[in-house]
Amino acid sequence: MRDVDLTAVRITDARRVAIGKPGPGLQRLFWSRETDLALALLDDGLKLVYLGFDLARSNFLLQAAFP
């Protein structure tokens, strides 16, 4: 998500995500000052994206940055 502009994204509320030492394959995709908002895990054929917020309570779906 390098060079993707997320400044227009508005999220009503998000879960607080606490990750100790990130393991191999775990990447922060985007975050706020308070918490990580999206994480990706890429490991041996497994591709997982965790969103710490409800898509329906955000405008992320309406942004060009949405995959």
PDB file of C-alpha atoms in Angstrom:
ATOM      1  CA  MET A   1       0.000   0.000   0.000  1.00  0.00           C
ATOM      2  CA  ARG A   2       2.968   2.197  -0.550  1.00  0.00           C
ATOM      3  CA  ASP A   3       2.082   5.532  -2.143  1.00  0.00           C
ATOM      4  CA  VAL A   4      -1.661   5.031  -1.524  1.00  0.00           C
ATOM      5  CA  ASP A   5      -3.361   8.142  -0.165  1.00  0.00           C
ATOM      6  CA  LEU A   6      -5.631   7.252   2.759  1.00  0.00           C
ATOM      7  CA  THR A   7      -6.187  10.779   4.094  1.00  0.00           C
ATOM      8  CA  ALA A   8      -9.852  10.808   3.030  1.00  0.00           C
ATOM      9  CA  VAL A   9     -10.690   7.535   4.791  1.00  0.00           C
ATOM     10  CA  ARG A  10     -13.001   8.001   7.779  1.00  0.00           C
ATOM     11  CA  ILE A  11     -13.518   5.207  10.320  1.00  0.00           C
ATOM     12  CA  THR A  12     -16.187   5.589  12.996  1.00  0.00           C
ATOM     13  CA  ASP A  13     -14.493   3.336  15.543  1.00  0.00           C
ATOM     14  CA  ALA A  14     -11.925   0.568  15.562  1.00  0.00           C
ATOM     15  CA  ARG A  15     -10.798  -2.251  17.786  1.00  0.00           C
ATOM     16  CA  ARG A  16      -7.573  -1.721  19.639  1.00  0.00           C
ATOM     17  CA  VAL A  17      -5.023  -4.188  18.266  1.00  0.00           C
ATOM     18  CA  ALA A  18      -2.059  -5.157  20.415  1.00  0.00           C
ATOM     19  CA  ILE A  19       0.743  -7.112  18.792  1.00  0.00           C
ATOM     20  CA  GLY A  20       3.908  -7.886  20.659  1.00  0.00           C
ATOM     21  CA  LYS A  21       6.877  -8.718  18.507  1.00  0.00           C
ATOM     22  CA  PRO A  22       5.558  -9.236  14.951  1.00  0.00           C
ATOM     23  CA  GLY A  23       6.433 -12.599  13.488  1.00  0.00           C
ATOM     24  CA  PRO A  24       7.754 -13.190   9.989  1.00  0.00           C
ATOM     25  CA  GLY A  25       5.236 -12.424   7.281  1.00  0.00           C
ATOM     26  CA  LEU A  26       3.168 -10.000   9.376  1.00  0.00           C
ATOM     27  CA  GLN A  27       2.910  -6.512   7.919  1.00  0.00           C
ATOM     28  CA  ARG A  28       1.166  -3.352   9.050  1.00  0.00           C
ATOM     29  CA  LEU A  29      -0.855  -2.048   6.109  1.00  0.00           C
ATOM     30  CA  PHE A  30      -2.251   1.110   7.676  1.00  0.00           C
ATOM     31  CA  TRP A  31      -2.782   2.486  11.159  1.00  0.00           C
ATOM     32  CA  SER A  32      -3.936   5.434  13.225  1.00  0.00           C
ATOM     33  CA  ARG A  33      -2.214   7.154  16.116  1.00  0.00           C
ATOM     34  CA  GLU A  34      -4.066   4.839  18.514  1.00  0.00           C
ATOM     35  CA  THR A  35      -3.884   1.405  16.868  1.00  0.00           C
ATOM     36  CA  ASP A  36      -3.200  -0.673  13.781  1.00  0.00           C
ATOM     37  CA  LEU A  37      -6.200  -0.650  11.432  1.00  0.00           C
ATOM     38  CA  ALA A  38      -5.176  -3.280   8.880  1.00  0.00           C
ATOM     39  CA  LEU A  39      -2.635  -6.097   9.065  1.00  0.00           C
ATOM     40  CA  ALA A  40      -1.562  -8.686   6.508  1.00  0.00           C
ATOM     41  CA  LEU A  41      -0.099 -12.116   7.109  1.00  0.00           C
ATOM     42  CA  LEU A  42       1.722 -13.712   4.171  1.00  0.00           C
ATOM     43  CA  ASP A  43       3.176 -17.094   5.062  1.00  0.00           C
ATOM     44  CA  ASP A  44       3.655 -20.312   3.039  1.00  0.00           C
ATOM     45  CA  GLY A  45       0.670 -19.856   0.727  1.00  0.00           C
ATOM     46  CA  LEU A  46      -1.519 -18.305   3.437  1.00  0.00           C
ATOM     47  CA  LYS A  47      -2.727 -14.801   2.669  1.00  0.00           C
ATOM     48  CA  LEU A  48      -4.771 -13.159   5.393  1.00  0.00           C
ATOM     49  CA  VAL A  49      -5.861  -9.551   5.884  1.00  0.00           C
ATOM     50  CA  TYR A  50      -7.241  -8.426   9.241  1.00  0.00           C
ATOM     51  CA  LEU A  51      -9.276  -5.232   9.442  1.00  0.00           C
ATOM     52  CA  GLY A  52      -9.689  -3.843  12.933  1.00  0.00           C
ATOM     53  CA  PHE A  53     -12.801  -1.908  11.951  1.00  0.00           C
ATOM     54  CA  ASP A  54     -16.237  -2.475  10.412  1.00  0.00           C
ATOM     55  CA  LEU A  55     -16.199  -1.663   6.690  1.00  0.00           C
ATOM     56  CA  ALA A  56     -19.873  -0.671   6.888  1.00  0.00           C
ATOM     57  CA  ARG A  57     -19.020   2.022   9.460  1.00  0.00           C
ATOM     58  CA  SER A  58     -16.331   3.629   7.320  1.00  0.00           C
ATOM     59  CA  ASN A  59     -16.011   5.200   3.899  1.00  0.00           C
ATOM     60  CA  PHE A  60     -13.062   2.975   2.927  1.00  0.00           C
ATOM     61  CA  LEU A  61     -15.217   1.114   0.358  1.00  0.00           C
ATOM     62  CA  LEU A  62     -15.754   4.409  -1.493  1.00  0.00           C
ATOM     63  CA  GLN A  63     -12.069   5.275  -1.783  1.00  0.00           C
ATOM     64  CA  ALA A  64      -9.799   4.585  -4.728  1.00  0.00           C
ATOM     65  CA  ALA A  65      -7.419   2.923  -2.239  1.00  0.00           C
ATOM     66  CA  PHE A  66      -9.920   0.086  -1.634  1.00  0.00           C
ATOM     67  CA  PRO A  67      -8.722  -3.072  -3.361  1.00  0.00           C
TER      68      PRO A  67
END
